[in-house]
mmCIF file of C-alpha atoms in Angstrom:
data_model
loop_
_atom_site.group_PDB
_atom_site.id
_atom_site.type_symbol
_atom_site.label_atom_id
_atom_site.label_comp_id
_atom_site.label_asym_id
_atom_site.label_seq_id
_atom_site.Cartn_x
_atom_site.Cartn_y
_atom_site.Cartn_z
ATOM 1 C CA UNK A 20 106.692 46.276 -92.809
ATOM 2 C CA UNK A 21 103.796 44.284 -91.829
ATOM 3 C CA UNK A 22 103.072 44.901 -87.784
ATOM 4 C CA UNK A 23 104.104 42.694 -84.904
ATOM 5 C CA UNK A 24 102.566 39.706 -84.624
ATOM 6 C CA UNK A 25 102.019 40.003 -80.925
ATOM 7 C CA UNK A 26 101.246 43.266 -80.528
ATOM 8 C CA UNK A 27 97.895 42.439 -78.351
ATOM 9 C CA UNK A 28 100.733 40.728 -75.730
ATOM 10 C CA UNK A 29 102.744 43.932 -76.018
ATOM 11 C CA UNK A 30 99.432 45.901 -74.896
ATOM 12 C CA UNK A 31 99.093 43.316 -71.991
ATOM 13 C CA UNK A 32 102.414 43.870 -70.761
ATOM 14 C CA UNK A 33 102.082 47.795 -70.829
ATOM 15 C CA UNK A 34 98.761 47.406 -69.031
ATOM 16 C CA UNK A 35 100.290 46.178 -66.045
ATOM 17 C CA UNK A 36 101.994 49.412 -66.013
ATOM 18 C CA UNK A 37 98.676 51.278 -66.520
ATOM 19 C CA UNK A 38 97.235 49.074 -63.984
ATOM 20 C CA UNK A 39 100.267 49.453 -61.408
ATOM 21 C CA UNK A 40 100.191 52.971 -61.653
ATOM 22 C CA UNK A 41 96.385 53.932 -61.887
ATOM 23 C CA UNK A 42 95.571 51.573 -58.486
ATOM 24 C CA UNK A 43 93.629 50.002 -61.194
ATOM 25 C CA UNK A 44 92.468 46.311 -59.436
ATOM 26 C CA UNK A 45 95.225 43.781 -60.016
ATOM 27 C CA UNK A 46 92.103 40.690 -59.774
ATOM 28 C CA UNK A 47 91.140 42.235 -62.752
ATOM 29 C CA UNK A 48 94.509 42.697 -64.540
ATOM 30 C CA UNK A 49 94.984 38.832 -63.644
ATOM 31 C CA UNK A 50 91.979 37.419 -64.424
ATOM 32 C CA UNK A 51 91.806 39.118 -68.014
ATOM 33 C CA UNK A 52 95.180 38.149 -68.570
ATOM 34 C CA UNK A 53 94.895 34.577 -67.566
ATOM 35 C CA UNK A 54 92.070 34.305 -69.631
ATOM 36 C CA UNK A 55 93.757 36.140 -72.613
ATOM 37 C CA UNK A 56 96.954 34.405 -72.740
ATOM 38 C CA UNK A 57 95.206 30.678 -72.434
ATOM 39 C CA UNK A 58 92.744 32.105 -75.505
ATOM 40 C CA UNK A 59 96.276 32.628 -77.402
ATOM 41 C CA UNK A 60 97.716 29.689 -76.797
ATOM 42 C CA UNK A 61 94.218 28.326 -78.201
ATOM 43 C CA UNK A 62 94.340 30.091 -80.861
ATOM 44 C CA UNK A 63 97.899 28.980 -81.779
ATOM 45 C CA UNK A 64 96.830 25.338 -81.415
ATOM 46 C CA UNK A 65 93.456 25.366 -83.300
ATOM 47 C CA UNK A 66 95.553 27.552 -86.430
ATOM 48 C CA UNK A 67 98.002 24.656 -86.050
ATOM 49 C CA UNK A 68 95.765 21.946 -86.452
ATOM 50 C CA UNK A 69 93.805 23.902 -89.291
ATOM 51 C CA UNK A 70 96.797 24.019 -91.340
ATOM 52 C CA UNK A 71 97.060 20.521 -91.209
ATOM 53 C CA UNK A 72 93.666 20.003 -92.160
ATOM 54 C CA UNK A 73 94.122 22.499 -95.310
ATOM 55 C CA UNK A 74 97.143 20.468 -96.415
ATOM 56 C CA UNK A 75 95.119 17.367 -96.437
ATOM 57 C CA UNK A 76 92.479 18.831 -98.301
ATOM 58 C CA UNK A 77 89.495 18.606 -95.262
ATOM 59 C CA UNK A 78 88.782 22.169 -95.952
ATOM 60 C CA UNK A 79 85.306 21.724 -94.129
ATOM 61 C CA UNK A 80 87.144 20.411 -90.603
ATOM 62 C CA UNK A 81 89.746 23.129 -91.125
ATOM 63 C CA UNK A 82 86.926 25.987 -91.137
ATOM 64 C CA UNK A 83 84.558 23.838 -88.212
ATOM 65 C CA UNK A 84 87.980 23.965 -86.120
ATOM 66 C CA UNK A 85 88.540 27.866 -86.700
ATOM 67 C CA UNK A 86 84.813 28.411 -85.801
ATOM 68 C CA UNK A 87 84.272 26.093 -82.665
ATOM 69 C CA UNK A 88 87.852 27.587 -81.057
ATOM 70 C CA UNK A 89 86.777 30.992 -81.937
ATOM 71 C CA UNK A 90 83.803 31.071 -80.426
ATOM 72 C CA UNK A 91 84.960 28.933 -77.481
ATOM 73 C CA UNK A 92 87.230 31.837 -77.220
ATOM 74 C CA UNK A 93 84.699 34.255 -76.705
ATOM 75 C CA UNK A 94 82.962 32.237 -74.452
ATOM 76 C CA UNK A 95 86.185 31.910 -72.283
ATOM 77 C CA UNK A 96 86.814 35.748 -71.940
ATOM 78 C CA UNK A 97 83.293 36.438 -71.176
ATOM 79 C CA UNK A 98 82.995 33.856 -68.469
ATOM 80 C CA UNK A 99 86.401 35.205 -67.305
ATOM 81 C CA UNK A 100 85.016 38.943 -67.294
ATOM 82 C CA UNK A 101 81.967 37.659 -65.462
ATOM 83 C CA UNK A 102 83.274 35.584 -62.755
ATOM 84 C CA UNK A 103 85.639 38.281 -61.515
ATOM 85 C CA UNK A 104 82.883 40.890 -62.036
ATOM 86 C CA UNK A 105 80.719 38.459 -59.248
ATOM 87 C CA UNK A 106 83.437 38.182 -57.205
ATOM 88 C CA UNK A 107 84.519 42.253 -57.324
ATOM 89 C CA UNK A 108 82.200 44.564 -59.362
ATOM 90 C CA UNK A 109 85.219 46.959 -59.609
ATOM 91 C CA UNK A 110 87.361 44.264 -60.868
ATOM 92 C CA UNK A 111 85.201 42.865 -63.094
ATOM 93 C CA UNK A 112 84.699 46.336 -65.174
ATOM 94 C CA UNK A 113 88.599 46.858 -65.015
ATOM 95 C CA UNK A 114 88.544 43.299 -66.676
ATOM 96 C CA UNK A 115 86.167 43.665 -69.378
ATOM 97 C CA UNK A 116 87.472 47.188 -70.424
ATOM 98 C CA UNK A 117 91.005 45.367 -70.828
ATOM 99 C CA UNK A 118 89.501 42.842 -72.540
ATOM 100 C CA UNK A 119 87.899 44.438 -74.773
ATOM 101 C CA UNK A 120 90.427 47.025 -75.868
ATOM 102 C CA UNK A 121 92.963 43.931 -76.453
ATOM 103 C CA UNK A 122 90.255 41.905 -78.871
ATOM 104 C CA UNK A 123 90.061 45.281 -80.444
ATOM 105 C CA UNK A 124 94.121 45.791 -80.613
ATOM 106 C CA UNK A 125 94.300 41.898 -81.794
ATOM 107 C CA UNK A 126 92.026 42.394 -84.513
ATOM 108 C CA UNK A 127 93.295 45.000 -85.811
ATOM 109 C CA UNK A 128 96.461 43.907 -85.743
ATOM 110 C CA UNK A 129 95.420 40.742 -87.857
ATOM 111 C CA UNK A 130 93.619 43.034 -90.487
ATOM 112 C CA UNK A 131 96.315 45.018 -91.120
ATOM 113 C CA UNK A 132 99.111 42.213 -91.169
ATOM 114 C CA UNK A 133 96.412 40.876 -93.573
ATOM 115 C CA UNK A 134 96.525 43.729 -96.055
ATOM 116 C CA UNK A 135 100.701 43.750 -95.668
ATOM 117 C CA UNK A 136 100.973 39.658 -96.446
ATOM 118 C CA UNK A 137 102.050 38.458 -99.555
ATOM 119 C CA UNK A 138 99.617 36.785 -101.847
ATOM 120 C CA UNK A 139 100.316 32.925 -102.369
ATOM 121 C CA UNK A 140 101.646 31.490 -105.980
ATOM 122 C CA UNK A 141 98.391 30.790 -108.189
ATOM 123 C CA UNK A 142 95.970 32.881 -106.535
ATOM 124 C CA UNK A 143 94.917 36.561 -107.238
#
């Protein structure tokens, strides 16, 4: 059984809890998962569009469009993380600790649903 494959939104939603409950700051909770949940949807779209890339054989566009969105992902969180940080130091840390502990959960997630997928016909 390979693991969900939104696992990193199931952390999100049980950080509200954490957040709720530890008087964490709620600008931070917000801002993080603003910036989060527009990466995914990102993420979804740039996949989308490498797929169809791969299927007409522009393998070269298919792996410039994984690597510009990626790291324009980054960039997005980071400036999130900052900008709240600027506006509310306390905020800004609870951001960046969320942050970081759902790219963490997300990756790991991928790597592991990775090692679970089934290999395609005609490769090894």
């Amino acid at each position: 059984m390979s693991p969900p494959k939104y696992v990193d939104l199931m952390v999100l939603a049980a950080a509200l809890a954490v957040f709720l409950l530890g008087g964490l700051p709620m600008l931070g909770f917000a801002a993080a998962a603003a910036a989060w949940l527009a990466q995914r949807g990102i993420q979804t779209l740039a996949a989308r569009h490498a797929s169809r890339e791969l299927a007409a054989g522009e393998r070269q566009r298919a792996m410039a469009t994984i690597a510009t969105t990626t790291l324009g992902r980054v960039w997005l969180m980071a400036t999130a993380v900052l900008l709240v940080g600027l506006a509310e130091r306390e905020a800004g840390l609870a951001a960046g600790v969320l942050v970081a502990v759902l790219f963490t959960v997300s990756i790991a997630a991928q790597g592991i649903a990775h090692l679970f997928e089934e290999p395609e016909a005609g490769k090894a």
